[in-house]
XYZ file of N, CA, C and O in Angstrom:
276
model
N 33.766 26.457 -47.508
C 32.514 26.627 -46.788
C 32.126 28.108 -46.808
O 32.941 28.966 -46.522
N 30.864 28.427 -47.142
C 30.442 29.828 -47.202
C 30.480 30.469 -45.818
O 30.241 29.827 -44.807
N 30.778 31.744 -45.811
C 30.818 32.492 -44.565
C 29.945 33.726 -44.713
O 29.951 34.371 -45.750
N 29.189 34.022 -43.663
C 28.302 35.182 -43.686
C 28.759 36.160 -42.622
O 29.006 35.779 -41.483
N 28.889 37.399 -42.999
C 29.253 38.460 -42.064
C 28.212 39.559 -42.123
O 27.655 39.841 -43.178
N 27.940 40.180 -41.002
C 26.979 41.274 -40.937
C 27.688 42.534 -40.463
O 28.534 42.486 -39.575
N 27.303 43.663 -41.047
C 27.876 44.937 -40.623
C 27.501 45.249 -39.182
O 28.315 45.663 -38.392
N 26.230 45.056 -38.850
C 25.739 45.352 -37.520
C 25.288 44.045 -36.883
O 24.157 43.626 -37.058
N 26.165 43.395 -36.135
C 25.840 42.085 -35.579
C 24.723 42.162 -34.546
O 24.025 41.186 -34.324
N 24.514 43.297 -33.891
C 23.424 43.427 -32.921
C 22.071 43.322 -33.609
O 21.115 42.833 -33.035
N 21.971 43.789 -34.824
C 20.712 43.755 -35.562
C 20.299 42.323 -35.862
O 19.125 42.007 -35.917
N 21.242 41.435 -36.030
C 20.958 40.056 -36.403
C 21.134 39.097 -35.226
O 21.521 37.972 -35.386
N 20.822 39.538 -34.020
C 20.894 38.696 -32.838
C 19.644 37.823 -32.797
O 18.625 38.180 -32.220
N 19.695 36.664 -33.456
C 18.525 35.801 -33.590
C 18.055 35.223 -32.270
O 16.875 34.965 -32.084
N 18.964 35.013 -31.331
C 18.571 34.467 -30.035
C 17.554 35.365 -29.337
O 16.662 34.881 -28.650
N 17.666 36.651 -29.523
C 16.732 37.568 -28.871
C 15.362 37.564 -29.555
O 14.385 38.034 -28.979
N 15.268 37.027 -30.757
C 14.001 36.991 -31.486
C 13.194 35.723 -31.210
O 12.010 35.665 -31.514
N 13.818 34.711 -30.647
C 13.156 33.428 -30.426
C 12.591 33.379 -29.015
O 13.299 33.604 -28.038
N 11.319 33.078 -28.910
C 10.659 32.925 -27.619
C 10.792 31.470 -27.191
O 10.080 30.601 -27.691
N 11.712 31.189 -26.279
C 11.957 29.811 -25.858
C 10.736 29.184 -25.193
O 10.570 27.966 -25.224
N 9.859 29.979 -24.609
C 8.636 29.466 -23.993
C 7.753 28.786 -25.042
O 7.026 27.842 -24.736
N 7.830 29.235 -26.290
C 6.998 28.673 -27.361
C 7.311 27.208 -27.628
O 6.485 26.484 -28.171
N 8.495 26.734 -27.236
C 8.840 25.317 -27.390
C 8.175 24.454 -26.317
O 8.161 23.236 -26.415
N 7.633 25.083 -25.277
C 7.031 24.353 -24.164
C 5.507 24.372 -24.207
O 4.853 23.812 -23.329
N 4.944 25.012 -25.216
C 3.490 25.145 -25.322
C 2.880 23.921 -26.008
O 3.503 23.288 -26.845
N 1.636 23.643 -25.675
C 0.905 22.540 -26.302
C 0.135 23.073 -27.503
O -0.565 24.080 -27.411
N 0.278 22.401 -28.619
C -0.424 22.788 -29.843
C -1.921 22.511 -29.683
O -2.325 21.403 -29.313
N -2.723 23.498 -29.961
C -4.178 23.391 -29.874
C -4.727 22.327 -30.828
O -5.707 21.662 -30.530
N -4.065 22.117 -31.950
C -4.567 21.200 -32.976
C -4.112 19.763 -32.727
O -4.934 18.858 -32.616
N -2.813 19.538 -32.621
C -2.314 18.160 -32.471
C -2.145 17.738 -31.019
O -1.897 16.566 -30.743
N -2.237 18.691 -30.095
C -2.135 18.439 -28.653
C -0.733 18.010 -28.201
O -0.565 17.570 -27.076
N 0.279 18.152 -29.063
C 1.641 17.761 -28.699
C 2.404 18.946 -28.127
O 2.183 20.086 -28.511
N 3.303 18.632 -27.211
C 4.199 19.643 -26.651
C 5.574 19.363 -27.234
O 6.429 18.733 -26.615
N 5.759 19.748 -28.462
C 7.035 19.581 -29.152
C 7.060 20.557 -30.312
O 6.033 20.907 -30.873
N 8.235 21.020 -30.655
C 8.345 21.987 -31.743
C 7.954 23.381 -31.279
O 7.665 23.621 -30.114
N 7.959 24.301 -32.197
C 7.711 25.721 -31.909
C 6.254 26.059 -32.192
O 5.755 25.817 -33.290
N 5.571 26.604 -31.202
C 4.179 27.016 -31.372
C 4.087 28.528 -31.487
O 4.870 29.257 -30.875
N 3.134 28.979 -32.263
C 2.863 30.408 -32.392
C 1.475 30.681 -31.822
O 0.616 29.811 -31.801
N 1.270 31.911 -31.363
C -0.026 32.302 -30.827
C -0.937 32.700 -31.980
O -0.500 33.319 -32.942
N -2.201 32.341 -31.838
C -3.198 32.790 -32.800
C -3.147 34.310 -32.880
O -2.950 34.987 -31.864
N -3.330 34.865 -34.059
C -3.211 36.303 -34.243
C -4.491 37.072 -33.919
O -4.486 38.287 -33.915
N -5.583 36.366 -33.652
C -6.789 37.058 -33.203
C -6.523 37.574 -31.799
O -6.140 36.797 -30.923
N -6.692 38.867 -31.560
C -6.334 39.430 -30.247
C -6.993 38.734 -29.060
O -6.367 38.543 -28.034
N -8.250 38.322 -29.180
C -8.940 37.696 -28.060
C -8.651 36.194 -27.924
O -9.024 35.589 -26.933
N -7.982 35.594 -28.883
C -7.675 34.158 -28.865
C -6.313 33.930 -28.208
O -5.345 34.610 -28.528
N -6.250 32.968 -27.317
C -5.002 32.666 -26.605
C -4.407 31.317 -27.012
O -3.469 30.831 -26.405
N -4.954 30.683 -28.041
C -4.492 29.362 -28.459
C -3.101 29.421 -29.085
O -2.758 30.368 -29.776
N -2.320 28.374 -28.826
C -0.989 28.223 -29.417
C -1.062 27.046 -30.397
O -1.767 26.064 -30.141
N -0.337 27.157 -31.510
C -0.380 26.090 -32.493
C 0.879 26.075 -33.340
O 1.586 27.062 -33.440
N 1.148 24.903 -33.910
C 2.251 24.781 -34.864
C 1.801 25.380 -36.192
O 0.650 25.162 -36.608
N 2.654 26.066 -36.872
C 2.314 26.634 -38.177
C 1.907 25.539 -39.161
O 0.945 25.698 -39.916
N 2.591 24.408 -39.138
C 2.265 23.316 -40.060
C 0.917 22.690 -39.714
O 0.147 22.332 -40.606
N 0.605 22.551 -38.438
C -0.711 22.028 -38.044
C -1.812 22.967 -38.527
O -2.851 22.515 -39.009
N -1.581 24.262 -38.403
C -2.559 25.246 -38.875
C -2.745 25.127 -40.381
O -3.872 25.133 -40.884
N -1.646 24.974 -41.112
C -1.729 24.852 -42.566
C -2.507 23.596 -42.955
O -3.388 23.648 -43.811
N -2.216 22.501 -42.309
C -2.908 21.237 -42.619
C -4.396 21.299 -42.280
O -5.188 20.564 -42.841
N -4.743 22.171 -41.342
C -6.149 22.328 -40.944
C -6.843 23.437 -41.734
O -7.946 23.849 -41.387
N -6.166 23.930 -42.765
C -6.686 25.006 -43.610
C -6.961 26.294 -42.845
O -7.872 27.048 -43.175
N -6.189 26.531 -41.800
C -6.261 27.813 -41.102
C -5.257 28.746 -41.762
O -4.281 28.310 -42.362
N -5.479 30.014 -41.668
C -4.556 30.963 -42.269
C -4.490 32.223 -41.420
O -5.341 32.476 -40.589
N -3.440 32.993 -41.662
C -3.251 34.263 -40.971
C -3.143 35.345 -42.023
O -2.395 35.205 -42.978
N -3.887 36.395 -41.834
C -3.783 37.538 -42.723
C -2.624 38.406 -42.274
O -2.431 38.627 -41.080
N -1.881 38.888 -43.224
C -0.801 39.824 -42.908
C -1.413 41.223 -42.853
O -2.083 41.650 -43.762
N -1.153 41.890 -41.759
C -1.675 43.247 -41.592
C -0.486 44.187 -41.655
O 0.431 44.092 -40.838
N -0.479 45.052 -42.624
C 0.607 46.005 -42.727
C 0.174 47.318 -42.106
O -0.953 47.778 -42.291
N 1.068 47.892 -41.326
C 0.754 49.163 -40.690
C 1.002 50.299 -41.673
O 1.990 50.308 -42.386
N 0.097 51.227 -41.672
C 0.222 52.388 -42.539
C 1.139 53.403 -41.871
O 1.015 53.665 -40.680
N 2.095 53.994 -42.601
C 2.967 55.006 -42.013
C 2.162 56.235 -41.596
O 1.183 56.589 -42.249
N 2.557 56.835 -40.492
C 1.869 58.045 -39.997
C 2.240 59.264 -40.781
O 3.265 59.522 -41.171
């Protein structure tokens, strides 16, 4: 069985990256409260949705890269 080790285990603390509240949100598109929902990336929009529901509805998110100072 493969084994994965990390030099800095604090850097890969995945539990701290997951917002457990997102599992309790209702999807704006399918209206279900199941699975992981993400917030719309428009700053003024507060809607939560499943990534797959967004994809099926032909919604998309632009990746914004920050320019180094």
